[in-house]
Amino acid sequence: MTEHHAHRFERGTDGPKVIVAGVDGSESSLRAAAYAAGLARRQHALLAVVYVQPVLAAGAALGAPVADTTDEIAEDLVAQIRDAARRLKGIFEVRWEFHTFRGDPYNGLVKAADELKADAVVVGASEQAGHRIVGSVAVRLVKAGRWPVTVVP
């Protein structure tokens, strides 16, 4: 009798090789990206900077070009990250990629972490008061229990 085991991605034991940093333009998310960059540099890991582009229900943004706005946010984030990378070139060498996923922040980050085979996820602490009651994206990621999650204030 032969046993068949489903192939599962095995995370390395020598530290993370892929670190996902979720960014949305907020100060805390940019601090999280900076922290993740330092971690990636020290671990010789790939830094995957992820922006989750919101998807609104049809009619939710009547008259407002939301897709254009979120594309501009993504382009602005890439410009900020490239500028920071240029300033630090030669001081901190970090391999990094920028990815855009669509959806709500939690599900977008989960999809990103799965597809990129993340060993760790770094996010900024929520800056929205309501999240203290219903739970932030960071808390939901921790509760998922699938990756080490670092929350940067």
mmCIF file of C-alpha atoms in Angstrom:
data_model
loop_
_atom_site.group_PDB
_atom_site.id
_atom_site.type_symbol
_atom_site.label_atom_id
_atom_site.label_comp_id
_atom_site.label_asym_id
_atom_site.label_seq_id
_atom_site.Cartn_x
_atom_site.Cartn_y
_atom_site.Cartn_z
ATOM 1 C CA MET A 1 0.000 0.000 0.000
ATOM 2 C CA THR A 2 1.539 3.283 -1.061
ATOM 3 C CA GLU A 3 0.835 6.590 0.547
ATOM 4 C CA HIS A 4 0.559 9.764 -1.463
ATOM 5 C CA HIS A 5 1.260 13.013 0.300
ATOM 6 C CA ALA A 6 0.141 16.286 -1.185
ATOM 7 C CA HIS A 7 3.121 18.461 -2.006
ATOM 8 C CA ARG A 8 3.324 21.340 0.422
ATOM 9 C CA PHE A 9 5.666 24.263 0.288
ATOM 10 C CA GLU A 10 8.219 23.850 3.059
ATOM 11 C CA ARG A 11 9.483 27.052 4.538
ATOM 12 C CA GLY A 12 13.192 27.325 5.177
ATOM 13 C CA THR A 13 14.613 27.022 8.658
ATOM 14 C CA ASP A 14 17.534 29.387 8.099
ATOM 15 C CA GLY A 15 15.377 32.492 8.141
ATOM 16 C CA PRO A 16 12.948 33.914 5.635
ATOM 17 C CA LYS A 17 13.720 33.879 1.926
ATOM 18 C CA VAL A 18 10.659 35.883 0.833
ATOM 19 C CA ILE A 19 9.291 38.691 2.995
ATOM 20 C CA VAL A 20 5.976 40.267 2.014
ATOM 21 C CA ALA A 21 5.426 43.865 3.126
ATOM 22 C CA GLY A 22 1.911 45.231 2.719
ATOM 23 C CA VAL A 23 1.786 48.918 1.779
ATOM 24 C CA ASP A 24 -1.183 51.243 1.298
ATOM 25 C CA GLY A 25 0.474 54.646 1.457
ATOM 26 C CA SER A 26 -0.152 55.154 5.183
ATOM 27 C CA GLU A 27 2.751 56.192 7.409
ATOM 28 C CA SER A 28 2.606 52.903 9.337
ATOM 29 C CA SER A 29 2.704 50.841 6.128
ATOM 30 C CA LEU A 30 5.722 52.773 4.867
ATOM 31 C CA ARG A 31 7.470 52.180 8.210
ATOM 32 C CA ALA A 32 6.569 48.486 7.842
ATOM 33 C CA ALA A 33 8.154 48.430 4.365
ATOM 34 C CA ALA A 34 11.323 50.060 5.736
ATOM 35 C CA TYR A 35 11.462 47.524 8.580
ATOM 36 C CA ALA A 36 10.883 44.655 6.126
ATOM 37 C CA ALA A 37 13.674 46.004 3.889
ATOM 38 C CA GLY A 38 16.099 45.887 6.801
ATOM 39 C CA LEU A 39 14.995 42.348 7.630
ATOM 40 C CA ALA A 40 15.357 41.311 3.977
ATOM 41 C CA ARG A 41 18.849 42.808 3.827
ATOM 42 C CA ARG A 42 20.000 41.012 6.971
ATOM 43 C CA GLN A 43 18.466 37.693 5.869
ATOM 44 C CA HIS A 44 19.498 38.037 2.195
ATOM 45 C CA ALA A 45 15.822 37.578 1.381
ATOM 46 C CA LEU A 46 13.637 38.904 -1.404
ATOM 47 C CA LEU A 47 11.430 41.803 -0.327
ATOM 48 C CA ALA A 48 8.025 41.628 -2.018
ATOM 49 C CA VAL A 49 6.255 44.953 -1.551
ATOM 50 C CA VAL A 50 2.520 44.412 -2.014
ATOM 51 C CA TYR A 51 -0.191 46.983 -2.634
ATOM 52 C CA VAL A 52 -3.738 45.634 -2.542
ATOM 53 C CA GLN A 53 -5.876 47.623 -4.935
ATOM 54 C CA PRO A 54 -9.405 47.980 -3.567
ATOM 55 C CA VAL A 55 -12.279 46.613 -5.597
ATOM 56 C CA LEU A 56 -15.540 48.454 -5.042
ATOM 57 C CA ALA A 57 -19.004 47.100 -5.746
ATOM 58 C CA ALA A 58 -20.555 48.381 -8.958
ATOM 59 C CA GLY A 59 -22.138 51.755 -8.393
ATOM 60 C CA ALA A 60 -20.311 52.332 -5.111
ATOM 61 C CA ALA A 61 -18.253 55.069 -6.675
ATOM 62 C CA LEU A 62 -20.720 56.675 -9.065
ATOM 63 C CA GLY A 63 -18.960 59.413 -10.912
ATOM 64 C CA ALA A 64 -15.604 58.777 -9.246
ATOM 65 C CA PRO A 65 -12.801 57.150 -11.281
ATOM 66 C CA VAL A 66 -11.741 54.893 -8.414
ATOM 67 C CA ALA A 67 -9.683 52.496 -10.526
ATOM 68 C CA ASP A 68 -7.659 55.430 -11.869
ATOM 69 C CA THR A 69 -7.150 56.741 -8.337
ATOM 70 C CA THR A 70 -5.926 53.393 -6.993
ATOM 71 C CA ASP A 71 -3.634 53.005 -10.024
ATOM 72 C CA GLU A 72 -2.165 56.420 -9.173
ATOM 73 C CA ILE A 73 -1.638 55.293 -5.559
ATOM 74 C CA ALA A 74 0.198 52.178 -6.786
ATOM 75 C CA GLU A 75 2.341 54.246 -9.166
ATOM 76 C CA ASP A 76 3.127 56.733 -6.385
ATOM 77 C CA LEU A 77 4.122 53.906 -4.016
ATOM 78 C CA VAL A 78 6.436 52.409 -6.652
ATOM 79 C CA ALA A 79 7.998 55.845 -7.210
ATOM 80 C CA GLN A 80 8.557 56.310 -3.456
ATOM 81 C CA ILE A 81 10.108 52.843 -3.103
ATOM 82 C CA ARG A 82 12.346 53.318 -6.172
ATOM 83 C CA ASP A 83 13.476 56.704 -4.845
ATOM 84 C CA ALA A 84 14.313 55.190 -1.439
ATOM 85 C CA ALA A 85 16.141 52.290 -3.124
ATOM 86 C CA ARG A 86 18.210 54.711 -5.244
ATOM 87 C CA ARG A 87 19.190 56.775 -2.192
ATOM 88 C CA LEU A 88 20.302 53.662 -0.321
ATOM 89 C CA LYS A 89 22.038 51.938 -3.248
ATOM 90 C CA GLY A 90 25.491 50.873 -2.201
ATOM 91 C CA ILE A 91 24.590 51.222 1.472
ATOM 92 C CA PHE A 92 21.817 48.636 1.659
ATOM 93 C CA GLU A 93 21.519 46.154 -1.150
ATOM 94 C CA VAL A 94 18.041 44.628 -1.073
ATOM 95 C CA ARG A 95 16.422 42.568 -3.812
ATOM 96 C CA TRP A 96 12.834 43.768 -4.094
ATOM 97 C CA GLU A 97 9.770 43.475 -6.268
ATOM 98 C CA PHE A 98 6.517 45.417 -6.322
ATOM 99 C CA HIS A 99 3.231 43.546 -6.733
ATOM 100 C CA THR A 100 -0.330 44.782 -7.019
ATOM 101 C CA PHE A 101 -3.185 42.486 -6.043
ATOM 102 C CA ARG A 102 -6.889 43.310 -6.190
ATOM 103 C CA GLY A 103 -9.396 42.831 -3.386
ATOM 104 C CA ASP A 104 -9.821 43.743 0.233
ATOM 105 C CA PRO A 105 -6.563 44.213 2.182
ATOM 106 C CA TYR A 106 -6.763 40.953 4.159
ATOM 107 C CA ASN A 107 -7.636 38.618 1.278
ATOM 108 C CA GLY A 108 -5.235 40.432 -1.045
ATOM 109 C CA LEU A 109 -2.337 39.974 1.372
ATOM 110 C CA VAL A 110 -3.243 36.306 1.940
ATOM 111 C CA LYS A 111 -3.292 35.710 -1.821
ATOM 112 C CA ALA A 112 0.016 37.574 -2.210
ATOM 113 C CA ALA A 113 1.681 35.626 0.612
ATOM 114 C CA ASP A 114 0.454 32.321 -0.836
ATOM 115 C CA GLU A 115 1.399 33.055 -4.449
ATOM 116 C CA LEU A 116 4.796 34.500 -3.537
ATOM 117 C CA LYS A 117 5.475 31.655 -1.070
ATOM 118 C CA ALA A 118 6.133 34.131 1.719
ATOM 119 C CA ASP A 119 8.106 33.079 4.750
ATOM 120 C CA ALA A 120 7.054 36.191 6.684
ATOM 121 C CA VAL A 121 4.561 39.044 6.386
ATOM 122 C CA VAL A 122 5.180 42.591 7.651
ATOM 123 C CA VAL A 123 2.354 45.126 7.923
ATOM 124 C CA GLY A 124 1.783 48.459 9.585
ATOM 125 C CA ALA A 125 -0.518 48.790 12.572
ATOM 126 C CA SER A 126 -3.986 49.971 11.626
ATOM 127 C CA GLU A 127 -4.507 53.695 11.895
ATOM 128 C CA GLN A 128 -8.307 53.337 11.936
ATOM 129 C CA ALA A 129 -10.060 53.539 15.298
ATOM 130 C CA GLY A 130 -12.782 51.034 14.344
ATOM 131 C CA HIS A 131 -10.223 48.289 13.848
ATOM 132 C CA ARG A 132 -9.664 48.108 17.590
ATOM 133 C CA ILE A 133 -13.175 46.678 17.851
ATOM 134 C CA VAL A 134 -13.626 44.525 14.740
ATOM 135 C CA GLY A 135 -9.987 43.537 14.293
ATOM 136 C CA SER A 136 -7.376 44.878 11.932
ATOM 137 C CA VAL A 137 -5.857 43.215 8.893
ATOM 138 C CA ALA A 138 -2.778 42.504 11.051
ATOM 139 C CA VAL A 139 -4.809 40.691 13.707
ATOM 140 C CA ARG A 140 -6.577 38.627 11.052
ATOM 141 C CA LEU A 141 -3.224 37.687 9.472
ATOM 142 C CA VAL A 142 -1.876 36.605 12.862
ATOM 143 C CA LYS A 143 -5.018 34.556 13.542
ATOM 144 C CA ALA A 144 -4.657 32.831 10.161
ATOM 145 C CA GLY A 145 -1.494 31.262 11.625
ATOM 146 C CA ARG A 146 0.104 30.608 8.241
ATOM 147 C CA TRP A 147 3.179 32.862 8.427
ATOM 148 C CA PRO A 148 5.105 34.773 11.058
ATOM 149 C CA VAL A 149 3.532 38.244 11.060
ATOM 150 C CA THR A 150 5.318 41.388 12.234
ATOM 151 C CA VAL A 151 3.185 44.438 12.982
ATOM 152 C CA VAL A 152 5.095 47.727 12.834
ATOM 153 C CA PRO A 153 3.569 50.684 14.730
#
